[in-house]
Short mmCIF file of C-alpha atoms in Angstrom, two decimals:
data_model
loop_
_atom_site.label_atom_id
_atom_site.label_comp_id
_atom_site.label_asym_id
_atom_site.label_seq_id
_atom_site.Cartn_x
_atom_site.Cartn_y
_atom_site.Cartn_z
CA MET S 1 -12.71 -5.36 -9.46
CA LYS S 2 -15.65 -3.21 -8.43
CA VAL S 3 -15.66 0.57 -8.13
CA SER S 4 -16.33 0.19 -4.41
CA GLN S 5 -12.98 -1.59 -4.03
CA VAL S 6 -10.93 1.23 -5.59
CA GLY S 7 -9.46 3.78 -3.23
CA VAL S 8 -6.76 6.40 -2.79
CA GLN S 9 -3.60 6.06 -0.75
CA LEU S 10 -3.60 9.45 1.00
CA PHE S 11 0.19 9.67 0.72
CA THR S 12 -0.57 10.88 -2.83
CA VAL S 13 -2.22 14.02 -1.41
CA LYS S 14 -0.29 14.27 1.85
CA ASP S 15 0.23 18.02 1.51
CA HIS S 16 -3.55 18.45 1.61
CA CYS S 17 -4.18 16.40 4.76
CA LYS S 18 -2.44 18.33 7.53
CA THR S 19 -5.50 19.54 9.46
CA SER S 20 -9.02 18.24 10.00
CA ALA S 21 -10.40 20.91 7.69
CA ASP S 22 -7.87 20.06 5.00
CA LEU S 23 -8.61 16.35 5.36
CA ALA S 24 -12.35 16.93 5.05
CA ALA S 25 -11.88 19.01 1.89
CA THR S 26 -9.56 16.37 0.47
CA ALA S 27 -12.00 13.56 1.27
CA LYS S 28 -14.78 15.41 -0.56
CA LYS S 29 -12.58 15.90 -3.65
CA ILE S 30 -11.64 12.22 -3.65
CA HIS S 31 -15.29 11.18 -3.41
CA ASP S 32 -16.30 13.65 -6.14
CA ILE S 33 -13.75 12.06 -8.50
CA GLY S 34 -15.45 8.71 -7.94
CA TYR S 35 -13.32 6.88 -5.40
CA ARG S 36 -15.10 5.20 -2.52
CA ALA S 37 -12.27 4.32 -0.12
CA VAL S 38 -8.98 5.55 1.28
CA GLN S 39 -5.86 4.25 2.90
CA VAL S 40 -4.96 6.62 5.72
CA SER S 41 -1.29 7.55 5.56
CA ALA S 42 0.93 10.63 6.01
CA ILE S 43 -1.86 12.82 7.41
CA GLY S 44 -1.54 15.40 10.18
CA ASP S 45 -2.00 14.79 13.89
CA ILE S 46 -5.74 14.09 13.79
CA ALA S 47 -7.48 11.81 16.28
CA PRO S 48 -8.54 8.43 14.87
CA GLU S 49 -12.18 9.08 15.78
CA GLU S 50 -12.07 12.38 13.90
CA VAL S 51 -10.54 10.71 10.84
CA ALA S 52 -13.28 8.07 10.94
CA LYS S 53 -16.00 10.73 11.12
CA ILE S 54 -14.51 12.77 8.28
CA MET S 55 -14.37 9.77 6.00
CA LYS S 56 -17.85 8.57 6.92
CA ASP S 57 -19.28 12.03 6.27
CA ALA S 58 -17.55 12.05 2.86
CA GLY S 59 -18.85 8.60 1.93
CA LEU S 60 -15.42 6.97 2.00
CA ALA S 61 -14.51 3.65 3.63
CA ILE S 62 -11.21 3.35 5.48
CA GLY S 63 -9.82 0.15 4.01
CA ALA S 64 -6.32 0.35 5.43
CA THR S 65 -3.70 2.52 7.08
CA HIS S 66 0.05 2.82 7.29
CA GLU S 67 1.58 3.19 10.74
CA PRO S 68 5.17 3.81 11.90
CA GLY S 69 7.25 0.67 11.58
CA ALA S 70 8.87 1.02 15.00
CA MET S 71 5.48 1.28 16.66
CA ILE S 72 4.21 -1.80 14.83
CA LEU S 73 7.22 -3.81 15.98
CA ASP S 74 7.57 -2.51 19.53
CA GLN S 75 4.07 -1.35 20.49
CA PRO S 76 1.61 -3.35 18.38
CA GLU S 77 -1.09 -2.92 21.03
CA ARG S 78 -1.09 0.84 20.44
CA VAL S 79 -1.57 0.33 16.71
CA ILE S 80 -4.33 -2.22 17.29
CA ASP S 81 -6.13 0.27 19.54
CA LYS S 82 -5.78 3.02 16.93
CA LEU S 83 -7.19 0.81 14.17
CA ARG S 84 -10.17 -0.11 16.32
CA ARG S 85 -10.86 3.54 17.08
CA MET S 86 -10.72 4.27 13.36
CA GLY S 87 -12.92 1.32 12.41
CA CYS S 88 -10.25 -0.27 10.23
CA ASN S 89 -9.00 -3.87 10.27
CA PHE S 90 -5.78 -3.62 8.25
CA THR S 91 -2.46 -1.83 8.41
CA ALA S 92 0.92 -2.52 6.87
CA TYR S 93 4.56 -2.34 7.86
CA PRO S 94 5.45 0.58 5.61
CA TYR S 95 9.16 0.65 4.89
CA LEU S 96 12.16 -1.64 5.31
CA GLN S 97 15.10 0.41 6.56
CA GLY S 98 18.59 -0.49 5.36
CA ALA S 99 19.57 -1.09 8.99
CA GLU S 100 17.39 -4.21 9.09
CA LEU S 101 19.66 -5.74 6.45
CA ALA S 102 22.93 -4.63 8.04
CA SER S 103 23.66 -8.15 9.21
CA ALA S 104 22.06 -11.59 9.21
CA GLU S 105 21.46 -11.24 12.95
CA GLU S 106 19.65 -7.92 12.57
CA PHE S 107 17.52 -9.26 9.76
CA GLN S 108 16.51 -12.34 11.72
CA ARG S 109 15.66 -10.14 14.70
CA PHE S 110 13.46 -8.04 12.41
CA ILE S 111 11.73 -11.13 11.02
CA ARG S 112 10.95 -12.45 14.51
CA LYS S 113 9.54 -9.12 15.69
CA LEU S 114 7.50 -8.62 12.52
CA ASP S 115 5.83 -12.01 12.70
CA ALA S 116 5.26 -11.69 16.45
CA ALA S 117 3.51 -8.37 15.87
CA ALA S 118 1.45 -9.87 13.05
CA ALA S 119 0.37 -12.70 15.35
CA LYS S 120 -0.96 -10.12 17.84
CA PHE S 121 -2.94 -8.41 15.09
CA GLU S 122 -4.34 -11.76 14.02
CA ALA S 123 -5.37 -12.60 17.58
CA ALA S 124 -7.19 -9.27 17.73
CA GLY S 125 -9.12 -10.04 14.55
CA LEU S 126 -7.03 -7.62 12.46
CA GLN S 127 -4.40 -8.05 9.75
CA LEU S 128 -0.84 -6.81 9.46
CA GLY S 129 0.46 -6.58 5.93
CA TYR S 130 3.89 -5.96 4.47
CA HIS S 131 4.45 -3.11 2.03
CA ASN S 132 7.39 -3.63 -0.32
CA HIS S 133 9.70 -1.25 -2.08
CA GLU S 134 12.58 -2.20 -4.40
CA LEU S 135 15.07 -3.11 -1.67
CA GLU S 136 13.23 -6.35 -0.96
CA PHE S 137 14.36 -7.68 -4.34
CA TYR S 138 17.91 -7.89 -3.08
CA LYS S 139 18.83 -11.55 -3.35
CA ALA S 140 20.99 -13.60 -0.98
CA ASP S 141 21.61 -17.33 -1.31
CA GLY S 142 19.25 -17.37 -4.29
CA VAL S 143 16.26 -15.94 -2.41
CA THR S 144 14.93 -12.39 -2.49
CA VAL S 145 14.30 -10.59 0.78
CA LEU S 146 10.61 -10.37 -0.11
CA ASP S 147 10.33 -14.11 -0.67
CA TYR S 148 12.12 -14.73 2.61
CA ILE S 149 9.77 -12.45 4.54
CA TYR S 150 6.67 -14.23 3.30
CA GLN S 151 8.24 -17.66 3.77
CA HIS S 152 9.21 -16.98 7.40
CA CYS S 153 6.39 -14.72 8.60
CA SER S 154 3.37 -16.98 8.61
CA HIS S 155 1.08 -14.34 10.14
CA ILE S 156 1.95 -11.57 7.67
CA VAL S 157 -0.26 -10.87 4.67
CA GLY S 158 0.63 -8.93 1.54
CA GLU S 159 0.30 -5.33 0.47
CA ILE S 160 2.28 -5.41 -2.75
CA ASP S 161 3.18 -2.25 -4.64
CA THR S 162 3.14 -2.70 -8.40
CA TYR S 163 5.62 0.10 -9.18
CA TRP S 164 8.25 -1.13 -6.75
CA ILE S 165 7.89 -4.74 -7.85
CA GLN S 166 8.58 -3.63 -11.43
CA TYR S 167 11.42 -1.34 -10.32
CA GLY S 168 13.02 -4.18 -8.36
CA GLY S 169 12.90 -6.55 -11.30
CA GLY S 170 9.96 -8.66 -10.16
CA ASP S 171 6.78 -9.65 -11.97
CA CYS S 172 3.53 -8.19 -10.60
CA VAL S 173 1.30 -10.97 -11.90
CA GLU S 174 3.60 -13.62 -10.47
CA TRP S 175 3.57 -11.92 -7.06
CA CYS S 176 -0.21 -11.73 -7.03
CA ARG S 177 -0.27 -15.46 -7.65
CA LYS S 178 2.42 -16.19 -5.05
CA LEU S 179 0.27 -14.53 -2.40
CA ARG S 180 -2.94 -16.37 -3.22
CA GLY S 181 -5.13 -16.28 -0.15
CA ARG S 182 -2.99 -13.72 1.65
CA LEU S 183 -3.28 -10.58 -0.49
CA PRO S 184 -6.09 -8.42 0.94
CA VAL S 185 -4.63 -5.08 -0.18
CA MET S 186 -2.44 -3.79 -2.99
CA HIS S 187 -1.10 -0.49 -4.26
CA ILE S 188 -1.70 0.05 -7.95
CA LYS S 189 0.92 2.43 -9.21
CA ASP S 190 2.04 2.73 -12.82
CA TYR S 191 5.61 2.78 -14.12
CA LYS S 192 7.16 4.35 -17.19
CA MET S 193 10.60 5.11 -18.56
CA THR S 194 11.77 8.58 -19.59
CA LEU S 195 13.93 9.39 -22.60
CA GLU S 196 16.73 9.88 -20.09
CA ARG S 197 16.35 6.17 -19.20
CA LYS S 198 14.99 6.89 -15.76
CA PRO S 199 11.88 5.23 -14.33
CA MET S 200 9.15 7.50 -13.05
CA TYR S 201 5.73 7.42 -11.43
CA CYS S 202 2.74 8.14 -13.62
CA GLU S 203 -1.03 7.93 -13.67
CA ILE S 204 -2.65 4.52 -14.09
CA GLY S 205 -2.83 3.70 -17.79
CA GLN S 206 -0.05 6.12 -18.72
CA GLY S 207 2.75 3.63 -18.13
CA THR S 208 3.74 0.12 -19.08
CA LEU S 209 2.23 -2.14 -16.43
CA PRO S 210 -0.37 -4.67 -17.67
CA PHE S 211 -3.08 -3.81 -15.18
CA ASP S 212 -5.73 -5.98 -16.78
CA ARG S 213 -3.60 -9.04 -16.05
CA ILE S 214 -2.43 -7.73 -12.67
CA ILE S 215 -5.94 -7.00 -11.41
CA GLY S 216 -7.18 -10.36 -12.67
CA ALA S 217 -4.43 -12.21 -10.81
CA ALA S 218 -5.01 -10.13 -7.67
CA GLU S 219 -8.73 -10.90 -7.71
CA GLU S 220 -7.98 -14.61 -8.06
CA SER S 221 -5.82 -14.27 -4.94
CA GLY S 222 -8.67 -12.66 -3.01
CA CYS S 223 -7.61 -9.01 -3.05
CA ARG S 224 -10.19 -6.77 -1.37
CA TRP S 225 -8.78 -3.25 -1.75
CA PHE S 226 -6.96 -1.59 -4.66
CA PHE S 227 -5.40 1.72 -3.62
CA VAL S 228 -4.15 4.15 -6.23
CA GLU S 229 -0.89 5.76 -5.18
CA GLN S 230 1.37 8.17 -7.03
CA ASP S 231 4.37 9.20 -4.96
CA SER S 232 4.91 12.34 -7.00
CA CYS S 233 2.71 14.04 -9.58
CA PRO S 234 3.61 16.44 -12.42
CA GLY S 235 1.06 18.98 -11.18
CA ASP S 236 -2.15 18.91 -9.16
CA PRO S 237 -2.29 15.48 -7.47
CA PHE S 238 -6.09 15.51 -7.61
CA GLU S 239 -5.87 15.80 -11.40
CA SER S 240 -3.51 12.82 -11.46
CA LEU S 241 -6.00 10.89 -9.32
CA ARG S 242 -8.76 11.84 -11.75
CA ILE S 243 -6.76 10.60 -14.76
CA SER S 244 -6.08 7.32 -12.97
CA TYR S 245 -9.73 6.93 -11.97
CA ASP S 246 -10.96 7.60 -15.50
CA PHE S 247 -8.71 4.85 -16.86
CA ILE S 248 -9.67 2.42 -14.11
CA SER S 249 -13.40 3.02 -14.44
CA LYS S 250 -13.32 2.61 -18.23
CA ASN S 251 -10.93 -0.31 -18.46
CA LEU S 252 -10.58 -2.28 -15.22
CA VAL S 253 -13.80 -2.32 -13.22
CA ARG S 254 -16.81 -4.53 -13.87
#
């Protein structure tokens, strides 16, 4: 993994991305820490062209975005247009709602729409990924939801999240290997247990995940972007991003 491949998922600093001015200040801070890319997510109502200019001016590549799931499924052309205006070739379906698993019929309908949308992205020269949480490790008839999605959506690529794989009982290294050749993006997010026996988010290197092995397996599977994400931070999120970057730069990049 090279430094140029390490970025920030802007959800981590979402409270600092509400306006163009805020986003520009945030982009500068991210670049000053050492990151060279971002995944655009949870920002304010800022035009795609403006987002692209802000990131270019800050020296940050836009490696990926997250877009509303309903829009991806029902209006993929709108998302494709937005990505093109932003100069980005990847987005991911962000969150599986419980309603999609309410019945076998609803789930199959979701699968058909997801893969159909992904096929449209592929035809446009773009990629649609799938972002997992823990719910996808629910198992029916011996198969997890996440396995089923990748088995039945041939046009979908992966955007695995290391924290949620661990939380759901999966193995991050195994999932990197499962998605060999279809894992362009991943979220690197550490996981630790409190004395109260509750899992929590933490900075990279402060938890229990074996990132040396995870990153190695992801690289073997062709991963292009590694986005640091921390859903909640104990204090200043930029300080958490700095702690994560320091660990990554000293221990994981080459």
